[in-house]
Tab-separated table of C-alpha atoms in Angstrom:
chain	number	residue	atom	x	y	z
A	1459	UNK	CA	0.000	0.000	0.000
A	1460	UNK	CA	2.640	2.327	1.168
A	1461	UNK	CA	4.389	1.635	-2.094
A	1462	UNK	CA	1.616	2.122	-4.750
A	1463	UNK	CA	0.819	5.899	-2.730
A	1464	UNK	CA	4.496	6.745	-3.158
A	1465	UNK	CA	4.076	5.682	-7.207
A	1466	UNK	CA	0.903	7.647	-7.038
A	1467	UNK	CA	2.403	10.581	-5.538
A	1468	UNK	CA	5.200	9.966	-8.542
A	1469	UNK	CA	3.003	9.687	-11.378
A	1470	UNK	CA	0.539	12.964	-10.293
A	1471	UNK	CA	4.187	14.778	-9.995
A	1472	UNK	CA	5.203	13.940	-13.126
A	1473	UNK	CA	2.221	14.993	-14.950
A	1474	UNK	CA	2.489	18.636	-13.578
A	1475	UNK	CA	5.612	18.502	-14.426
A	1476	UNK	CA	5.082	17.363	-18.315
A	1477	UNK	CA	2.012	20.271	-18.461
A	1478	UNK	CA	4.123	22.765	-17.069
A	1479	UNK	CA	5.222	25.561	-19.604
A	1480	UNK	CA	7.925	26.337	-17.873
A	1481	UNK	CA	10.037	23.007	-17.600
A	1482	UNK	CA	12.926	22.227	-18.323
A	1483	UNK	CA	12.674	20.542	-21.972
A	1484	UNK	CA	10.497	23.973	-22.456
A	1485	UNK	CA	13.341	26.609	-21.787
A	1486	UNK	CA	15.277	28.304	-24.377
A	1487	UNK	CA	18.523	30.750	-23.468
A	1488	UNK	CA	18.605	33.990	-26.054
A	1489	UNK	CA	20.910	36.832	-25.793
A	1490	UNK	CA	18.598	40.197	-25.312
A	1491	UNK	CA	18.736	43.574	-23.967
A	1492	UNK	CA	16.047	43.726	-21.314
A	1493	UNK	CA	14.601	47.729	-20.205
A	1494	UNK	CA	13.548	48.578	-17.327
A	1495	UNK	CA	11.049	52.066	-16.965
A	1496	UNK	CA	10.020	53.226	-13.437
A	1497	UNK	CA	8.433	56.808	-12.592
A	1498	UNK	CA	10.168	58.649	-10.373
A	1499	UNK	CA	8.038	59.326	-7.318
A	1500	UNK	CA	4.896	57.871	-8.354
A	1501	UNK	CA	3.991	56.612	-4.798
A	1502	UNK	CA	3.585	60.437	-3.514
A	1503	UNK	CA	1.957	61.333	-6.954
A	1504	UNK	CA	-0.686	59.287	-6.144
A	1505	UNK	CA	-1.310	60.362	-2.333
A	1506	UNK	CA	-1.249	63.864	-3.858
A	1507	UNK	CA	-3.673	63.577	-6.632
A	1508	UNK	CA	-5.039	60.030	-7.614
A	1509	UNK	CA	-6.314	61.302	-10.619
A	1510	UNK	CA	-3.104	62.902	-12.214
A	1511	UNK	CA	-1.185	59.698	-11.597
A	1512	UNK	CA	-3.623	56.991	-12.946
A	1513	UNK	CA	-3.644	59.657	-16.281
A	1514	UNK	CA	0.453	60.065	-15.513
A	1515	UNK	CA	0.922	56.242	-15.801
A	1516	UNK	CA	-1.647	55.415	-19.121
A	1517	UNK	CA	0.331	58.421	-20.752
A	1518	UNK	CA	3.627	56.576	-19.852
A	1519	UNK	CA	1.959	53.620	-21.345
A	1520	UNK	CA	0.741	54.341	-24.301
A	1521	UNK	CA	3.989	56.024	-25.116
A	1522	UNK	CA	5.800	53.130	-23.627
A	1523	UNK	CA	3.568	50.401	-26.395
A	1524	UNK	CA	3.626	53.060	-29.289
A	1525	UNK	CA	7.640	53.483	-29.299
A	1526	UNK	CA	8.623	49.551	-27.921
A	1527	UNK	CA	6.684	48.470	-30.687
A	1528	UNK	CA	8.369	51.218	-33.647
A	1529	UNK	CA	11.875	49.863	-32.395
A	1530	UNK	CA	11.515	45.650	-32.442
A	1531	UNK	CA	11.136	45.982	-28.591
A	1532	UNK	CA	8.004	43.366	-26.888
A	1533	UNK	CA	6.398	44.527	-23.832
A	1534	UNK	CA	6.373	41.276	-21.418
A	1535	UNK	CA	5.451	42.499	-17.952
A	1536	UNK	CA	3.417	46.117	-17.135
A	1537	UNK	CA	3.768	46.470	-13.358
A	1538	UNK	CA	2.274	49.526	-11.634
A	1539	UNK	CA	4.738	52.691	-12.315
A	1540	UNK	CA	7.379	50.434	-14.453
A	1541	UNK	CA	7.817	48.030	-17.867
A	1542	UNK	CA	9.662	45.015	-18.447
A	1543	UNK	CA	10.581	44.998	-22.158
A	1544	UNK	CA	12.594	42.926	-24.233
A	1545	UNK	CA	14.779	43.600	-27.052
A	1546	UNK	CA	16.902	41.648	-29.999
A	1547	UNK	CA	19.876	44.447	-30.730
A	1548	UNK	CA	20.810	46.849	-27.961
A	1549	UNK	CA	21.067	49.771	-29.896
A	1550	UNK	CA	17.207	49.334	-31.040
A	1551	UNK	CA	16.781	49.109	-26.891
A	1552	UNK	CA	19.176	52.703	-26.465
A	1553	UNK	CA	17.124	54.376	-29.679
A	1554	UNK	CA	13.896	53.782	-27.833
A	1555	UNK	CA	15.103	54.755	-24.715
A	1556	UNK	CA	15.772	58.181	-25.790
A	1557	UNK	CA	12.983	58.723	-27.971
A	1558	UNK	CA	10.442	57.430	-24.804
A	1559	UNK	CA	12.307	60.123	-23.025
A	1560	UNK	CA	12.101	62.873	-25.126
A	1561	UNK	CA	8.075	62.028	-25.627
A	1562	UNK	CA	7.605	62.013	-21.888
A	1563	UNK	CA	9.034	65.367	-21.349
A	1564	UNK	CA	5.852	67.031	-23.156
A	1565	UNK	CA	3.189	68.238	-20.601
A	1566	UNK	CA	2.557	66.422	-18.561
A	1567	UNK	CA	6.421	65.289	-17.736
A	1568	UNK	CA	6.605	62.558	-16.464
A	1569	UNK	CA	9.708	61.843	-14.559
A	1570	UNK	CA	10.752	58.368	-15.813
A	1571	UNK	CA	14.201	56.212	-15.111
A	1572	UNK	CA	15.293	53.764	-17.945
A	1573	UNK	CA	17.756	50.936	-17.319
A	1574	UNK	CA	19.312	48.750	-19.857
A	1575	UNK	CA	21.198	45.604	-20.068
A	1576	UNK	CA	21.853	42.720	-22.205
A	1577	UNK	CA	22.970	39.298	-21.758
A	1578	UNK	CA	21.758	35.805	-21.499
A	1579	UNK	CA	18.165	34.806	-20.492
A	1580	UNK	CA	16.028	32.213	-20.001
A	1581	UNK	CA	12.751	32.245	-21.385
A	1582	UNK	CA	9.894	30.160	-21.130
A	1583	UNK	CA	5.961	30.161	-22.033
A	1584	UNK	CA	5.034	32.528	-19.426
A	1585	UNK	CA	8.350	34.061	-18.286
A	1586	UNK	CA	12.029	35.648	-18.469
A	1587	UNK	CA	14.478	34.224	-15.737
A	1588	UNK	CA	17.858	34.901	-14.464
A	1589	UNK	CA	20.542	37.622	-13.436
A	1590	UNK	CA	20.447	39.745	-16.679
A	1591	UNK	CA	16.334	40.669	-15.606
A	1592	UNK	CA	17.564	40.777	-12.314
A	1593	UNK	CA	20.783	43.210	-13.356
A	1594	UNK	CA	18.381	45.215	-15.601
A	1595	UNK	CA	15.888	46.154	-12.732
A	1596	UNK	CA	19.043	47.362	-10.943
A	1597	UNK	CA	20.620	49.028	-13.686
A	1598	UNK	CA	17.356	51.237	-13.699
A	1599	UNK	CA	16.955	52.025	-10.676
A	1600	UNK	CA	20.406	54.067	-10.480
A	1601	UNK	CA	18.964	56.122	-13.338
A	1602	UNK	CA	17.682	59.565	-12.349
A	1603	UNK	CA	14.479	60.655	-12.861
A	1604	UNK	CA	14.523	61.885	-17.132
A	1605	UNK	CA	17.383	59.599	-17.742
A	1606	UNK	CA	19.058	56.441	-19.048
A	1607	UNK	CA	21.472	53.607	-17.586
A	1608	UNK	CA	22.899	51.354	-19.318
A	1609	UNK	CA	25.274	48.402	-18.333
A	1610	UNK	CA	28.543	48.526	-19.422
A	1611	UNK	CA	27.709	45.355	-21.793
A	1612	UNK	CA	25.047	47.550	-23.588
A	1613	UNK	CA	27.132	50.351	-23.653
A	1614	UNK	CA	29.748	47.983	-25.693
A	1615	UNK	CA	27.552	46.488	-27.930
A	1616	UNK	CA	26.112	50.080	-28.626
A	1617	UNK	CA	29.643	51.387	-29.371
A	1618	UNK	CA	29.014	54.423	-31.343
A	1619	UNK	CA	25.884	56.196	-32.998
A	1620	UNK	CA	25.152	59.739	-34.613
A	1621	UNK	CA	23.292	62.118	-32.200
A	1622	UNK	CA	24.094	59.644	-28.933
A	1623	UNK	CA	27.038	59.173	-26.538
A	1624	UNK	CA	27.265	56.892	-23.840
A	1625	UNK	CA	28.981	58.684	-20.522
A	1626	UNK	CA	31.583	58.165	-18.607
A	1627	UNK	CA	30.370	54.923	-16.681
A	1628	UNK	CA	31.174	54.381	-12.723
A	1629	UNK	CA	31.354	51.537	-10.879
A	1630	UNK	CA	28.682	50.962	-8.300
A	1631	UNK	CA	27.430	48.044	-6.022
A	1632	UNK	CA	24.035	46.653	-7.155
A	1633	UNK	CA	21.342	45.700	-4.774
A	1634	UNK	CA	21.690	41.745	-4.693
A	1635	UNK	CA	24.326	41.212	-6.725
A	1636	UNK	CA	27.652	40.178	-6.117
A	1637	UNK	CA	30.888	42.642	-7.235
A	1638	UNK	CA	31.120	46.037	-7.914
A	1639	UNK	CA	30.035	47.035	-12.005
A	1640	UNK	CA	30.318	49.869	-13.914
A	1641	UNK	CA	27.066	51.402	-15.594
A	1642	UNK	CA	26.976	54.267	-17.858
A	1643	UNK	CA	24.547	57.475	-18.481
A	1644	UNK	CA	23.026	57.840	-21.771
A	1645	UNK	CA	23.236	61.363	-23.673
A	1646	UNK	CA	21.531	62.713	-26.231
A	1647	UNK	CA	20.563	65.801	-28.578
């Protein structure tokens, strides 16, 4: 008896395993540059005035959808003030950056961070997994309110483009993550 529960317990474990999308035989590793958006402040925006910062955060939205979309970017993840994007070339991730930047700066602003990075990840069905998302959450939330972060992997693979300079990168400690790495501002005209 004590044997056939154990098999049963086996069987039922295997068959969640088998129908889940996100097992093993199921996940793929892809090189991508994963953004990051965040508005600066939103908490205190909406104890202020509700209604400015439910309109603040559809603007940043439909902005955010319009301009991911126009550069090869995918929207996976909308998650109260922020965006978890996805991108195949970094420089299409920089480009759309900026121009979400520049479009949030017409009335209202909207004071909005942007980090970059790109590395491996692993996807599955329903999700993006490991320490590039994790580095790209932290990469964007050393950006200032109206400005861009990159990593300093992005900023390689970006190397040089008309009208946009990478800054001089520092080194800083990011939350949860082991070692010291250097990130880098994005400037533009």
């Amino acid at each position: 008896m004590y044997l056939k529960n154990i098999l049963n317990c086996l069987a039922k474990i295997l068959a969640i395993l088998n129908k889940s999308p996100g097992t093993i035989q199921k996940k793929r590793r892809q090189l991508m540059a994963i953004m990051f958006t965040d508005i600066v402040g939103y908490t205190a925006m909406m104890q202020q005035d509700e209604k400015k910062g439910i309109s603040i955060r559809e603007k940043h939205r439909d902005i955010f959808s319009t301009l991911s979309n126009k550069h090869g970017g995918r929207i996976l993840q909308y998650f109260g003030d922020g965006t978890l994007s996805i991108f195949k070339s970094s420089i299409n991730a920089v480009l759309c950056g900026i121009e979400i930047q520049r479009a949030v700066r017409e009335s209202p602003e909207i004071p909005l961070r942007i980090g970059i990075h790109t590395g491996e990840v692993i996807r599955t069905a329903n999700d993006l997994l490991g320490l590039t998302v994790n580095k790209a959450a932290r990469v964007a939330s050393a950006a200032t309110g109206g400005g861009i972060m990159v990593s300093s992997t992005t900023r390689d693979l970006v190397g040089q483009m008309e009208g946009v300079r990478i800054g001089e990168p520092k080194i800083v400690r990011l939350k949860g993550i082991a070692d010291a790495h250097q990130i880098a501002p994005v400037e533009w005209q």
